[in-house]
Coordinates of C-alpha atoms and ligand atoms in Angstrom, one line a residue:
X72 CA 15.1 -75.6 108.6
X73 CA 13.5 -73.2 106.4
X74 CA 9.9 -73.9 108.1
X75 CA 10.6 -71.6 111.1
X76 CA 10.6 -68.9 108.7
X77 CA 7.4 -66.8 109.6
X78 CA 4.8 -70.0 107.9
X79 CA 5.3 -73.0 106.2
X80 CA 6.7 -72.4 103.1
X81 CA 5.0 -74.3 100.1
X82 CA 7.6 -76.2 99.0
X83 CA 7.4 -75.9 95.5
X84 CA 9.9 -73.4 95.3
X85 CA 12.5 -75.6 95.9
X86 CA 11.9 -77.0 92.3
X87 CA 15.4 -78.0 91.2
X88 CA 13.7 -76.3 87.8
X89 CA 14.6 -71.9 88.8
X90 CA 12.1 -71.0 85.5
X91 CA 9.9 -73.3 87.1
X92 CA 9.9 -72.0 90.6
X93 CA 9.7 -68.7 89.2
X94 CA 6.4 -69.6 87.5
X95 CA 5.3 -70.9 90.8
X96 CA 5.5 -68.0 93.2
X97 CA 3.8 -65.9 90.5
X98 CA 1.0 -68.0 90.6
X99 CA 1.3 -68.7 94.3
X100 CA 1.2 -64.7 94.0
X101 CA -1.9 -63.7 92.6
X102 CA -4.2 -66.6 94.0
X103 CA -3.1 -64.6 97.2
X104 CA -6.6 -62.8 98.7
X105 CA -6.1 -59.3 96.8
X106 CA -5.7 -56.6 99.0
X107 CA -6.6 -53.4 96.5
X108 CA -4.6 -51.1 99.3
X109 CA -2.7 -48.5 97.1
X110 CA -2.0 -45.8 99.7
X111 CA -3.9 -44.5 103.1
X112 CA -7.5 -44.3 102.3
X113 CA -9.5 -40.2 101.5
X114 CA -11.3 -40.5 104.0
X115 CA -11.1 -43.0 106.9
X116 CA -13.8 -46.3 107.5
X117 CA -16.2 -46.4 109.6
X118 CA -15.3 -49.2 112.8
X119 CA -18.2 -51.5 111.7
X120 CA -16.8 -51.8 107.9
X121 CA -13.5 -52.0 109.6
X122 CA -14.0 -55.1 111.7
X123 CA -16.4 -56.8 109.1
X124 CA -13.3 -56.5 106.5
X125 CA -10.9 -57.9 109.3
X126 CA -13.1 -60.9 109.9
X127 CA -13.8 -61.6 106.3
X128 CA -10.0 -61.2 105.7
X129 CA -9.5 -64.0 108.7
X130 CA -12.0 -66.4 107.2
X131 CA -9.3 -68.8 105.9
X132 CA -6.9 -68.3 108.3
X133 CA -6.1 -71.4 110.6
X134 CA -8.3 -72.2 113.2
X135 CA -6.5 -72.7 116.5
X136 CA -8.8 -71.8 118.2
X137 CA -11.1 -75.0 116.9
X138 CA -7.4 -76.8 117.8
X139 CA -6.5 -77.2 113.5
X140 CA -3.5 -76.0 114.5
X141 CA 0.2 -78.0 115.9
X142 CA 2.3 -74.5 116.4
X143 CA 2.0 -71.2 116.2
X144 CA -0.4 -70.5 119.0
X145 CA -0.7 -71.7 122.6
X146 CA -4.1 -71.8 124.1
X147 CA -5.1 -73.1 127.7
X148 CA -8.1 -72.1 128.4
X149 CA -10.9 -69.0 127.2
X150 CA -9.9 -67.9 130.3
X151 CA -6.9 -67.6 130.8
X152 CA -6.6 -65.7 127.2
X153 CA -9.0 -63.4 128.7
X154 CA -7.3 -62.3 131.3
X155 CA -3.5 -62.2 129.3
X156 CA -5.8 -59.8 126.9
X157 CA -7.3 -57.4 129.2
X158 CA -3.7 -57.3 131.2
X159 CA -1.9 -56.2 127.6
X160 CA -5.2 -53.6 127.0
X161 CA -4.5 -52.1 130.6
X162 CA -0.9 -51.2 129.4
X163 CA -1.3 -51.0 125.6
X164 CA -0.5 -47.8 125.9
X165 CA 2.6 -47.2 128.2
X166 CA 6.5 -48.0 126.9
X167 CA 8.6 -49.9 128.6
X168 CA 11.5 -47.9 127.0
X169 CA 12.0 -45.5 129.9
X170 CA 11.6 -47.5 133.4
X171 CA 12.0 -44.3 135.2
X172 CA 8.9 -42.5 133.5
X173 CA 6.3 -46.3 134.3
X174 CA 7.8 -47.7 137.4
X175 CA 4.8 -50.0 137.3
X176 CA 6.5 -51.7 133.9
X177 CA 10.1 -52.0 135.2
X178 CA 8.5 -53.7 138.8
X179 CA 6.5 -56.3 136.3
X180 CA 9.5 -56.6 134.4
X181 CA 11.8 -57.6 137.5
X182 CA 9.1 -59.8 139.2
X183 CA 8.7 -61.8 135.8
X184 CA 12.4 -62.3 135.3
X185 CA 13.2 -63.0 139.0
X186 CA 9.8 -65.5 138.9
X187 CA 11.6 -67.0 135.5
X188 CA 15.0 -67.4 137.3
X189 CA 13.6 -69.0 140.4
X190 CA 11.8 -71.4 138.0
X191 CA 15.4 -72.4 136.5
X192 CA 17.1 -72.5 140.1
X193 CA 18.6 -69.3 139.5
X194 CA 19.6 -68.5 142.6
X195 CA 20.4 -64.8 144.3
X196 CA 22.5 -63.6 141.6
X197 CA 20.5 -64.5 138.5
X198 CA 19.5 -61.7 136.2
X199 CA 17.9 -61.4 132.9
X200 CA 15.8 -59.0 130.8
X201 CA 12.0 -59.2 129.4
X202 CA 12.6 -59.5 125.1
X203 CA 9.9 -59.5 122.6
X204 CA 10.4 -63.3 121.5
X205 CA 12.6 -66.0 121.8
X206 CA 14.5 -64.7 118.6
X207 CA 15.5 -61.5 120.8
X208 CA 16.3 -63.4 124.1
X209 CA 18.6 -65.3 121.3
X210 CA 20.2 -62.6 119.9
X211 CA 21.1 -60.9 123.0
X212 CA 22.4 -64.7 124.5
X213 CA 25.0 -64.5 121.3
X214 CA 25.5 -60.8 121.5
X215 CA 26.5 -60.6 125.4
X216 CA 28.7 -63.9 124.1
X217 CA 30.6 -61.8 121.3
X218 CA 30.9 -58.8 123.5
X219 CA 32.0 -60.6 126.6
X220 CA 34.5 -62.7 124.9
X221 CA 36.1 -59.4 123.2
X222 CA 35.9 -57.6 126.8
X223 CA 39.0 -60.1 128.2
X224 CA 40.3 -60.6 124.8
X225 CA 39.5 -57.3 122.4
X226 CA 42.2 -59.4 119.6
X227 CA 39.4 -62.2 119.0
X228 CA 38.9 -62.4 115.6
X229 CA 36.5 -64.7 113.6
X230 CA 34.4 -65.4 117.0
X231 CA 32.8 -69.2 117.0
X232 CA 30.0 -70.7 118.3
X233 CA 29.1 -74.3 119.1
X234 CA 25.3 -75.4 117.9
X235 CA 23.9 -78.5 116.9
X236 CA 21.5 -78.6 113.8
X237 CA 19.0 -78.9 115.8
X238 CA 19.1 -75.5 117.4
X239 CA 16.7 -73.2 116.5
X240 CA 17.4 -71.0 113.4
X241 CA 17.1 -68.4 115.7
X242 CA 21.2 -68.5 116.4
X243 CA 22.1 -68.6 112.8
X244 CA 20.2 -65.5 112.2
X245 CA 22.3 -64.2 115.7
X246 CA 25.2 -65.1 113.6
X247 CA 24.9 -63.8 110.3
X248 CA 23.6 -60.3 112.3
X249 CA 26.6 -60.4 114.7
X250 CA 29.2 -61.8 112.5
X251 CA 30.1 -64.9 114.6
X252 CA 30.6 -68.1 112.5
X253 CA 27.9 -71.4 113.6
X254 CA 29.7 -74.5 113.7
X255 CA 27.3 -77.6 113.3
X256 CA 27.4 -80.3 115.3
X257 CA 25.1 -83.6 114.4
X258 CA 22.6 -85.4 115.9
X259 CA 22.9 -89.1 117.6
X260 CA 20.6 -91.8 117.0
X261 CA 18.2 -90.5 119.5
X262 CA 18.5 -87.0 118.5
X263 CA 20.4 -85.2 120.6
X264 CA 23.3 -83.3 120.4
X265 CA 26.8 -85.6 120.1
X266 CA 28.6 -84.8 122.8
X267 CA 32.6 -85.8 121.8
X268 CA 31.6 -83.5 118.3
X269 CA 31.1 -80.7 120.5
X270 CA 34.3 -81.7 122.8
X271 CA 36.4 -81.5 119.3
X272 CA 34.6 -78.4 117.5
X273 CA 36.2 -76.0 120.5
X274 CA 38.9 -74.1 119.6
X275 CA 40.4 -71.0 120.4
X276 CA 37.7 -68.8 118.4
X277 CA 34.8 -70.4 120.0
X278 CA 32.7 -68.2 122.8
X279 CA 29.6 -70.2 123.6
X280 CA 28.2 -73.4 123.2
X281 CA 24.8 -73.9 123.2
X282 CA 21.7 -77.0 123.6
X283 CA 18.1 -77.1 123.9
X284 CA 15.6 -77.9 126.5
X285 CA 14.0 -79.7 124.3
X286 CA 15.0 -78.6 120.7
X287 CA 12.1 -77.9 118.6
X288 CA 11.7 -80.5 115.9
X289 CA 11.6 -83.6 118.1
X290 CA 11.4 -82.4 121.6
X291 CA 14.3 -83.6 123.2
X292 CA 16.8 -82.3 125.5
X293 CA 20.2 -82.2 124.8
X294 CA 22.5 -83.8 126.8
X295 CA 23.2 -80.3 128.8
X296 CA 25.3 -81.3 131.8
X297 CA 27.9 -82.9 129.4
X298 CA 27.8 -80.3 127.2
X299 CA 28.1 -77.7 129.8
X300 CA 30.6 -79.4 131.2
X301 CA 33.0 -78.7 128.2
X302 CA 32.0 -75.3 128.5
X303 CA 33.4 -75.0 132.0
X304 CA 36.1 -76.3 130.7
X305 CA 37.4 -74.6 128.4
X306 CA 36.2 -71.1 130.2
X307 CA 33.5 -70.7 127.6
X308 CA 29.9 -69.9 127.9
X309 CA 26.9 -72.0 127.7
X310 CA 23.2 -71.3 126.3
X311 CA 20.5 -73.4 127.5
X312 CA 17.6 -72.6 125.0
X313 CA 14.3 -73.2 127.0
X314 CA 12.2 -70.8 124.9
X315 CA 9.7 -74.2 124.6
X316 CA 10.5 -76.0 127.7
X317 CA 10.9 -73.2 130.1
X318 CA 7.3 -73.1 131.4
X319 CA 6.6 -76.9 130.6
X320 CA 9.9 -78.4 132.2
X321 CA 10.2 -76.9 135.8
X322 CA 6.6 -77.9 136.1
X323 CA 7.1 -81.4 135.0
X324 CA 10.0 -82.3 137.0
X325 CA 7.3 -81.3 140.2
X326 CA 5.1 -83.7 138.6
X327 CA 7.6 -86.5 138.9
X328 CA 8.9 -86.7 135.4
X329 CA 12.7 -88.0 135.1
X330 CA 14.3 -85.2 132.8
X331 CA 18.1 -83.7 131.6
X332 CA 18.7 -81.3 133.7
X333 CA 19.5 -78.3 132.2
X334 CA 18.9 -75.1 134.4
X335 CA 21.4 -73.2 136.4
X336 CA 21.5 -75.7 138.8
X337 CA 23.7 -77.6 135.7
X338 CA 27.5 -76.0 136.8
X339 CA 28.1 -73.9 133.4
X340 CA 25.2 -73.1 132.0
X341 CA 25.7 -69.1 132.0
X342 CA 22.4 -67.7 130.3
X343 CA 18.9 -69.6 129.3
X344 CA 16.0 -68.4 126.8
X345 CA 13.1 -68.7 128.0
X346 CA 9.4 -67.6 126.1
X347 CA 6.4 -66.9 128.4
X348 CA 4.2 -65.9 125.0
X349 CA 4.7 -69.9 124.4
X350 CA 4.0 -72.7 127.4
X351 CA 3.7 -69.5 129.6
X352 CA 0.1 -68.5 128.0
X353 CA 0.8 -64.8 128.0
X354 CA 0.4 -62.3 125.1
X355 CA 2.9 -62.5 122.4
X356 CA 6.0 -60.5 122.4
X357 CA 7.2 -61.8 125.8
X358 CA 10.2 -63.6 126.7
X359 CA 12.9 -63.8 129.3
X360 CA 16.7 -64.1 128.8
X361 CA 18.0 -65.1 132.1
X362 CA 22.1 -64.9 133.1
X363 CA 23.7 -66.6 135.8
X364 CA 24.7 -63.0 137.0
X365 CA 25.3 -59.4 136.5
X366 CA 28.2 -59.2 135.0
X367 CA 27.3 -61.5 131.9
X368 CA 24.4 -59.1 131.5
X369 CA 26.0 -55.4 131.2
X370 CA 27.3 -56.9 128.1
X371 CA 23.7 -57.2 126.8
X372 CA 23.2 -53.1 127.7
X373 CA 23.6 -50.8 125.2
X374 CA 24.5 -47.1 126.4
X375 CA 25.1 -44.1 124.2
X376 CA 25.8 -41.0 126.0
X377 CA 27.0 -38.4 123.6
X378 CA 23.4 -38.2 122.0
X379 CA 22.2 -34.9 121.4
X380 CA 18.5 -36.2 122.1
X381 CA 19.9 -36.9 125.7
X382 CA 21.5 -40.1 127.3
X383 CA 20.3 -43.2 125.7
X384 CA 19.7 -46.3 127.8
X385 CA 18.3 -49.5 126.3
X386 CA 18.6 -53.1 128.0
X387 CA 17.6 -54.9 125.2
X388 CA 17.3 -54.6 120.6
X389 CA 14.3 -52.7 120.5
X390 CA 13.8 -49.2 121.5
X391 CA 9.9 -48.9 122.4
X392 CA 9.0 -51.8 124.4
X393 CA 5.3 -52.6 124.4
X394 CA 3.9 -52.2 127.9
X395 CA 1.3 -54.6 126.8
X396 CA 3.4 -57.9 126.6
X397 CA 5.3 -57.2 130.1
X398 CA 1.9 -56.8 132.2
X399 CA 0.5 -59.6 130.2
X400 CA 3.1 -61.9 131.0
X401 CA 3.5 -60.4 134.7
X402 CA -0.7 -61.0 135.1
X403 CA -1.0 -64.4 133.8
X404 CA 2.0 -66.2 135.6
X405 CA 0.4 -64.7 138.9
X406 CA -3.2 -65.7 138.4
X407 CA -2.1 -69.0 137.2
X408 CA 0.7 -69.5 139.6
X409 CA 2.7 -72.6 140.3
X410 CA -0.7 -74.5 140.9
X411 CA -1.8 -73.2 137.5
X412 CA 0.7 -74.5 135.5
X413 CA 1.3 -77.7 137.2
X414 CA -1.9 -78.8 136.4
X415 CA -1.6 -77.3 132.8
X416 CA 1.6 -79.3 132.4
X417 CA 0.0 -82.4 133.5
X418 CA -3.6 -81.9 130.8
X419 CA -0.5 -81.2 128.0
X420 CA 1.4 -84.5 128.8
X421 CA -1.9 -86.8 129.4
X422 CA -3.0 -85.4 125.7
X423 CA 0.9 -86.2 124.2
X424 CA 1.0 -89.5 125.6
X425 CA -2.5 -90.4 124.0
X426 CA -1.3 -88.7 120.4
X427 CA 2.2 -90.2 120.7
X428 CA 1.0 -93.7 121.4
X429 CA -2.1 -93.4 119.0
X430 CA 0.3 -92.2 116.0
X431 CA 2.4 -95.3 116.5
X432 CA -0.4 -97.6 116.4
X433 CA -1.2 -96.4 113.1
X434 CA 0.6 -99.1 110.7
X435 CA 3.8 -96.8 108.4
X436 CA 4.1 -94.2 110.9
X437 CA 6.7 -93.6 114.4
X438 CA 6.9 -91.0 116.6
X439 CA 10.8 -90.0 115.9
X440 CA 12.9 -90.9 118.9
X441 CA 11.8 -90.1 122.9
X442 CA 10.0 -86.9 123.3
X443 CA 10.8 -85.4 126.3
X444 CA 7.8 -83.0 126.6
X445 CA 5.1 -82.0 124.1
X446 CA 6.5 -81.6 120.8
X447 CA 7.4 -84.4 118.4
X448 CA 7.9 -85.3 114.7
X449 CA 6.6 -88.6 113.6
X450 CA 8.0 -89.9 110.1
X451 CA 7.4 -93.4 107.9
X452 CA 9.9 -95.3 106.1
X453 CA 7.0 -96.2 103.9
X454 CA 4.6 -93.3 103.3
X455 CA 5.4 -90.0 101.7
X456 CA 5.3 -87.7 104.5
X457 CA 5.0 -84.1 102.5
X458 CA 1.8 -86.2 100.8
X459 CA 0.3 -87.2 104.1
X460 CA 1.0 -83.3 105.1
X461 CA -1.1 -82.1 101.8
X462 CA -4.3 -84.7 102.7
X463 CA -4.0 -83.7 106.4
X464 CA -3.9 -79.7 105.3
X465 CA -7.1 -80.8 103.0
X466 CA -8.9 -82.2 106.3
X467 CA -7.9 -78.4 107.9
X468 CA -4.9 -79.7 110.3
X469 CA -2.0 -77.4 110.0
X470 CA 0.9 -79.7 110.6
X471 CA 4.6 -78.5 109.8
X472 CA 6.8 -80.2 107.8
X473 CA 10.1 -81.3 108.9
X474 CA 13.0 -81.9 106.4
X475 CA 16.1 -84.1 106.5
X476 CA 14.3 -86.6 107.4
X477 CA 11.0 -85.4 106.0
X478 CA 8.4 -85.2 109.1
X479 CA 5.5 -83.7 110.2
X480 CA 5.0 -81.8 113.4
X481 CA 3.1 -81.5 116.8
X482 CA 3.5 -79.0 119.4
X483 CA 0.6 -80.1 121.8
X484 CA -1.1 -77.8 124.2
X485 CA -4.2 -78.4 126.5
X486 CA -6.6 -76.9 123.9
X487 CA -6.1 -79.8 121.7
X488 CA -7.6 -82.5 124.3
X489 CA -11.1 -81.9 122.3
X490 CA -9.6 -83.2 118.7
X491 CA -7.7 -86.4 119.6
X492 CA -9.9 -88.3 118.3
X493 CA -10.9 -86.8 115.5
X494 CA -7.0 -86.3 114.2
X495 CA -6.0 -89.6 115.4
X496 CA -8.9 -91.0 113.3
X497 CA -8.0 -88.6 109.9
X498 CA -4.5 -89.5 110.6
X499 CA -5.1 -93.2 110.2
X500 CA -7.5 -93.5 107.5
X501 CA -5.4 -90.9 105.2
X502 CA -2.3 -92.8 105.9
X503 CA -4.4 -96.3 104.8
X504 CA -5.6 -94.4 101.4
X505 CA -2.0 -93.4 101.1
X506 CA -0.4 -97.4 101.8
X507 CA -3.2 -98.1 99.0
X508 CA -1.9 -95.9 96.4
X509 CA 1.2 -97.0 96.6
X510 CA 5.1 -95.2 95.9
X511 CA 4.9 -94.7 92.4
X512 CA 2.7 -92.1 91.7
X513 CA 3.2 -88.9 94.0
X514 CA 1.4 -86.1 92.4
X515 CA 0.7 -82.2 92.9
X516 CA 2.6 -80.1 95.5
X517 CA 4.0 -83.4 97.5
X518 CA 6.1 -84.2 94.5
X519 CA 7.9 -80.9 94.8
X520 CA 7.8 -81.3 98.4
X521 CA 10.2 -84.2 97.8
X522 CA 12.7 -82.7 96.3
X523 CA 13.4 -80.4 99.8
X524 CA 16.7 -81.1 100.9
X525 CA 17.6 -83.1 97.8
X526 CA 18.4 -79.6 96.0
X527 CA 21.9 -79.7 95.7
X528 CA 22.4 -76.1 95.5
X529 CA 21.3 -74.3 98.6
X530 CA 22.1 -70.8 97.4
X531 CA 19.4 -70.5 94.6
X532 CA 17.5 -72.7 97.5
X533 CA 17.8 -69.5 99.5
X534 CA 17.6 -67.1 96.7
X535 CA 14.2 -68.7 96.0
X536 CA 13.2 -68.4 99.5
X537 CA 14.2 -64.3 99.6
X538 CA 11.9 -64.2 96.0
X539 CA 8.9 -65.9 97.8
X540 CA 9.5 -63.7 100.6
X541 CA 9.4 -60.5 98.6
X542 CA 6.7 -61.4 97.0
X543 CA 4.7 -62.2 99.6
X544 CA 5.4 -59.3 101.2
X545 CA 3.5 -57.0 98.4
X546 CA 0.2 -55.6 98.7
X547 CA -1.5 -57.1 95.6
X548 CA -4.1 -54.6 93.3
Ligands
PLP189 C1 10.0 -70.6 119.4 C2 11.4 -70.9 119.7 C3 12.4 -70.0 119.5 C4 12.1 -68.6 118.9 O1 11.1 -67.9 119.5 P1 10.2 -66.8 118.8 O2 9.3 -66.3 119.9 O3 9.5 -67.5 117.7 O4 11.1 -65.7 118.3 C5 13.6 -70.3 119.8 N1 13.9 -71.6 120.3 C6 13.0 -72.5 120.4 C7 13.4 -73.9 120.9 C8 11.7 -72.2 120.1 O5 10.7 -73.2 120.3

């Protein structure tokens, strides 16, 4: 799923053509906004030219806040982004590095994770840390895994664990950092995990198996309680990944909705990912990774104690920890409180509903499987999906693309409630301009888009990818 990488990457470089692709990102390159930043300025810029130079650099960057865009950013309300702001501005300055020196950051820190744990049924022993994303709240999950499997068994060689391809990339990146080996599991019909694929991919190297609450190309839950089931089992852990669903499903399930469950109050579930900077409406950098209890969390701690420098303590992977994102989070879950984001929940499903049964009104196009929640792919067996992406992007909707099958993407928050009608309209007349034209002649960059997942060889696939990335990660003169 090579869309979760930072943006949407254009999908010509997965020309089966290198020389071609090569030609491409150069292009792609210099029709980049050029920067002209050599080195630190003489002399520095005054504040006004500052800001005027920052705005004119965002001119073409996506409007979410005009609702163009389906992920990315999660906005309620001007108000409540108000308030998430001038919480982070209070504490931009303190680090949460050293609890002992800002008390005020470690008693944010423990009411968020134990309000986050009593959301999931935690219970009295539940503990957990605040991370800067859900990627860190991943990481940890699979490091505390790795190091709690080699605590009763330091022998363990070639560690395991269990993930469906629908799992967020996310875990492979835990992986490849931590040296434990992903074993894919597929998809059923209705796209969730398949349970007897899990039951006969554990072995005696596997640590952890892990699901989604909901996964995040077509929103649905895994089936956690079978899943976690096998865990228990075979004495093996279990990741819930709620980093979407964490502040969307609790609420729901208050609203009435029939859902998986997959909390703590599922036996064998031992840690959930859960991101507050997403459904929660906080700042970004703030997440929670949540165990069932404190012993699964020291092996998340890293001590060093020999340090010249002094002891070093540090709960989670970074050192500094911004104070910003912990009162942000800490300020806008208790000004919007359980009232808050019950009625939040409820705006977001009442706007799904109308895109999800608007989209499949529209003649060549479905809503992929059951959404549980708010985020969905839709697809066509007819229409070229990357195509209807490109005439979308062309109207100003930033949609991502899904591959395998190819897909486009909505993550749906209450902000979007003013632009129903307006997408469901552009949706439906570019998908009848589309039917008109016909299979035969895809042109431009939805050609190339095509030929995603059809590349046979995924390395130089990859090796493109890293180019692209290096590129685009160049000031240009
Ligand atoms: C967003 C997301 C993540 C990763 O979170 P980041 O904050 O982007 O690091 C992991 N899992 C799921 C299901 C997500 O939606």
């Amino acid at each position: 799923m090579l869309n979760f990488i930072i943006m949407q990457i254009p999908s010509f470089i997965f020309q089966s053509d290198l020389e071609k692709s090569k030609a491409m990102i150069k292009f792609y390159s210099l029709r980049r906004q050029k920067m002209g930043v050599k080195g630190l300025p003489k002399k520095g810029i005054s504040k006004e030219e500052l800001f005027e130079r920052m705005n004119e650099h965002r001119a073409k960057d996506a409007d979410w806040r005009k609702a163009r865009t389906w992920s990315l950013v999660y906005y309620a309300e001007e108000d409540i982004l108000e308030l998430a702001k001038s919480a982070y501005l209070n504490f931009f300055s303190e680090n949460g590095l050293n609890p002992m020196a800002f008390g005020s950051l470690r008693n944010f820190e423990n009411e968020v994770v134990a309000m986050v744990a009593s959301m999931l049924s935690g219970g009295e022993s539940a503990v957990g840390s605040m991370t800067s994303g859900g990627t860190e709240s991943i990481l940890l999950a699979v490091k505390t895994a790795r190091d709690w499997a080699l605590s009763k068994n330091p022998e363990l060689k070639n560690l395991e664990i269990i993930l469906p391809i629908s799992a967020h990339p996310a875990f492979e990146k835990a992986c490849h950092y931590f040296q434990v080996k992903p074993v894919h599991i597929p998809l059923r019909e209705d796209f969730r995990a398949e349970v007897e694929a899990v039951r006969k991919a554990v072995n005696k190297k596997t640590i952890m198996i892990v699901g989604s609450a909901p996964c995040y190309p077509y929103g649905v839950i895994d089936p956690i309680p079978e899943l976690a089931q096998i865990a228990l089992e075979h004495n093996l852990l279990f990741h819930t990944d709620a980093c979407l669903g964490g502040f969307m499903l609790p609420f729901m399930k208050k609203l009435g909705y029939e859902l998986i469950p997959f909390d703590f109050s599922v036996p064998g579930v031992t840690s959930i990912s859960v991101d507050i900077h997403k459904y929660g409406y906080s700042a970004k950098g703030a997440s929670c990774v949540i165990y069932r209890n404190a012993e699964l969390r020291k092996h998340q701690f890293y001590v060093y104690a020999d340090w010249p420098g002094g002891v070093y303590a540090s709960p989670s992977m970074t050192g500094t920890r911004p104070g910003g994102a912990i009162a942000s989070a800490w300020a806008v879950m208790n000004y919007l409180g359980e009232e808050g984001y019950l009625k939040l929940a409820e705006e977001t499903m009442k706007i799904s509903r109308q895109l999800i049964e608007g989209i499949n009104q529209i003649p060549g196009l479905a809503v992929m499987g059951k959404p549980d929640m708010s985020v969905f792919a839709f697809g066509s067996d007819k229409l070229n999906m990357f195509e209807l992406g490109d005439l979308m992007e062309q109207r100003r909707w930033q949609l991502d693309r899904l591959q395998n099958p190819p897909a486009l993407h909505l993550i749906v928050t209450p902000n979007h409630s003013k632009v129903v009608k307006e997408f469901l309209e552009d949706l439906k007349s570019l998908a009848e301009q589309l039917a008109k034209k016909g299979k035969a002649e895809v042109s431009g960059m939805a050609a190339i888009y095509g030929m995603i997942g059809t590349l046979p060889d995924r390395k130089s696939a990859q090796q493109l990818v890293l180019n692209f990335l290096d590129e685009l990660f160049k000031p240009k003169q």
